[in-house]
Amino acid sequence: MLALIVALIIFLLAQQLFWSRLDIRRPWALPVILGGVGILLVSLRPFPMTVVDLVISGVLFVAAFLTGIAMAAITQFRPIASPGKSSSTEVGADRLEERTGWGGIAMLALLVVARVVLSLVLKNDGAGYMATSGILLLLFAANRVAYVIAIRPRVRRAVARLSHSTA
């Protein structure tokens, strides 16, 4: 399980650094998968959730949501260099690439470090759920949901700006 979590973290970090095609039609796939697996992993824990778990999880989910919004705010857009078979010169959301760069990597890394540090520090105070992999997956899902919500208006503005500059 640890290897899968590390692979997911590397995938999400790489996704921030490298340009990738903007897929505005299927933005919910990753958050739904991460959320579903996270809920499954959390539900497999044999002990009850404590007040410490609830409070710290709440703080971390707010942080995940805020980092998702911040990542959407720093996202850069560019037209796809080779549009493929399309002969249209009109720039649409399907003809854009996106990335958040090092800022996005820093925000995701901060989220992971906060979760790990809090789980280690508060383990003796009854925060058993903080040590589950499911919490990290749910944090990533919350981050991605916030990103998807916050990126939509920016995509519309980017399309309008890039269409205007190519006209």
Coordinates of C-alpha atoms in Angstrom, one line a residue:
M1 CA 0.0 0.0 0.0
L2 CA 2.8 2.4 0.8
A3 CA 4.3 1.9 -2.7
L4 CA 1.0 2.8 -4.2
I5 CA 0.7 6.0 -2.1
V6 CA 4.3 7.0 -3.0
A7 CA 3.5 6.4 -6.7
L8 CA 0.4 8.5 -6.4
I9 CA 2.3 11.3 -4.7
I10 CA 4.9 11.2 -7.5
F11 CA 2.2 11.2 -10.1
L12 CA 0.4 14.2 -8.6
L13 CA 3.7 16.1 -8.2
A14 CA 4.8 15.4 -11.8
Q15 CA 1.3 16.5 -13.0
Q16 CA 2.0 19.9 -11.5
L17 CA 5.4 20.4 -13.1
F18 CA 4.8 19.2 -16.6
W19 CA 2.4 20.6 -19.2
S20 CA -0.6 18.4 -19.7
R21 CA -3.6 18.6 -21.9
L22 CA -6.5 20.3 -20.2
D23 CA -9.5 17.9 -19.9
I24 CA -12.4 20.0 -18.8
R25 CA -14.9 17.3 -19.8
R26 CA -13.7 14.6 -17.3
P27 CA -12.4 16.6 -14.4
W28 CA -14.1 14.6 -11.6
A29 CA -12.6 11.2 -12.4
L30 CA -9.5 11.5 -10.2
P31 CA -11.2 13.1 -7.2
V32 CA -14.0 10.5 -7.3
I33 CA -11.5 7.6 -7.5
L34 CA -9.3 9.0 -4.7
G35 CA -12.3 9.8 -2.5
G36 CA -13.8 6.3 -3.0
V37 CA -10.6 4.5 -2.2
G38 CA -9.9 6.8 0.7
I39 CA -13.4 6.2 2.2
L40 CA -12.9 2.5 1.8
L41 CA -9.5 2.5 3.5
V42 CA -10.8 4.7 6.4
S43 CA -13.8 2.5 6.9
L44 CA -11.6 -0.6 7.3
R45 CA -10.1 0.9 10.6
P46 CA -11.3 -1.2 13.5
F47 CA -11.4 1.5 16.1
P48 CA -13.7 4.5 16.6
M49 CA -12.8 8.0 15.4
T50 CA -11.8 10.4 18.3
V51 CA -12.4 14.1 18.7
V52 CA -8.8 14.7 18.0
D53 CA -9.2 12.8 14.7
L54 CA -12.2 14.9 13.7
V55 CA -10.6 18.3 14.6
I56 CA -7.3 17.6 12.9
S57 CA -9.0 16.0 9.9
G58 CA -11.2 19.1 9.6
V59 CA -8.2 21.4 9.7
L60 CA -6.4 19.3 7.1
F61 CA -9.5 19.2 4.8
V62 CA -9.8 23.0 4.9
A63 CA -6.1 23.2 4.1
A64 CA -6.5 20.8 1.2
F65 CA -9.5 22.8 -0.2
L66 CA -7.6 26.1 0.2
T67 CA -4.5 24.7 -1.5
G68 CA -6.6 23.4 -4.4
I69 CA -8.1 26.9 -4.9
A70 CA -4.6 28.4 -4.6
M71 CA -3.3 25.9 -7.2
A72 CA -6.0 26.9 -9.6
A73 CA -5.1 30.5 -9.1
I74 CA -1.5 29.9 -10.1
T75 CA -2.2 27.5 -13.0
Q76 CA -0.6 28.6 -16.3
F77 CA -2.2 27.9 -19.7
R78 CA -0.9 27.7 -23.2
P79 CA -2.3 26.6 -26.5
I80 CA -1.3 23.1 -27.5
A81 CA 1.7 23.4 -29.9
S82 CA 0.5 20.7 -32.3
P83 CA -3.3 20.6 -32.3
G84 CA -3.3 17.2 -34.1
K85 CA -5.9 16.6 -36.8
S86 CA -8.0 19.7 -36.1
S87 CA -7.6 22.3 -38.8
S88 CA -9.4 25.0 -36.7
T89 CA -7.2 27.9 -35.5
E90 CA -9.8 28.7 -32.8
V91 CA -8.5 28.2 -29.3
G92 CA -10.9 26.2 -27.1
A93 CA -10.5 24.5 -23.7
D94 CA -9.8 21.3 -25.5
R95 CA -6.8 23.0 -27.2
L96 CA -5.1 24.1 -24.0
E97 CA -2.3 22.7 -21.8
E98 CA -2.0 23.5 -18.1
R99 CA 0.5 23.3 -15.2
T100 CA 0.9 24.8 -11.8
G101 CA 4.7 24.5 -11.7
W102 CA 6.9 24.5 -8.6
G103 CA 4.2 26.4 -6.7
G104 CA 1.8 23.5 -7.1
I105 CA 4.4 21.1 -6.1
A106 CA 5.2 23.1 -3.0
M107 CA 1.5 23.2 -2.0
L108 CA 1.0 19.5 -2.4
A109 CA 4.2 18.7 -0.6
L110 CA 3.1 21.0 2.3
L111 CA -0.2 19.1 2.5
V112 CA 1.6 15.7 2.6
V113 CA 4.1 16.9 5.2
A114 CA 1.3 18.4 7.4
R115 CA -0.6 15.2 7.4
V116 CA 2.5 13.1 8.2
V117 CA 3.7 15.4 10.9
L118 CA 0.3 15.7 12.5
S119 CA -0.2 11.9 12.4
L120 CA 3.1 11.3 14.1
V121 CA 2.8 14.1 16.7
L122 CA -0.8 13.3 17.6
K123 CA -0.7 9.5 17.5
N124 CA -0.3 9.3 21.3
D125 CA -3.2 11.7 21.8
G126 CA -5.6 9.3 20.1
A127 CA -5.4 10.4 16.5
G128 CA -5.4 6.9 15.1
Y129 CA -7.2 7.7 11.9
M130 CA -4.6 10.3 10.9
A131 CA -2.1 7.4 10.3
T132 CA -4.3 5.8 7.7
S133 CA -3.5 6.1 4.0
G134 CA -7.2 6.7 3.4
I135 CA -7.0 10.2 5.1
L136 CA -4.2 11.2 2.6
L137 CA -6.3 10.0 -0.3
L138 CA -9.3 12.0 1.0
L139 CA -7.0 15.1 1.3
F140 CA -5.9 14.7 -2.3
A141 CA -9.5 14.2 -3.4
A142 CA -10.5 17.4 -1.5
N143 CA -7.6 19.3 -3.1
R144 CA -8.6 18.1 -6.6
V145 CA -12.3 19.0 -6.1
A146 CA -11.4 22.5 -5.1
Y147 CA -9.0 22.8 -8.0
V148 CA -11.7 21.6 -10.5
I149 CA -14.2 24.1 -9.1
A150 CA -11.8 27.0 -9.0
I151 CA -10.2 26.4 -12.4
R152 CA -13.4 26.6 -14.5
P153 CA -13.6 30.4 -14.6
R154 CA -9.9 30.7 -15.3
V155 CA -10.2 28.4 -18.2
R156 CA -13.0 30.5 -19.7
R157 CA -10.9 33.6 -19.3
A158 CA -7.8 31.9 -20.8
V159 CA -9.8 30.7 -23.8
A160 CA -11.2 34.2 -24.4
R161 CA -7.7 35.8 -24.0
L162 CA -5.9 33.3 -26.3
S163 CA -8.7 33.4 -28.9
H164 CA -8.5 37.2 -28.9
S165 CA -4.8 37.1 -29.3
T166 CA -4.9 34.7 -32.3
A167 CA -7.6 36.6 -34.1

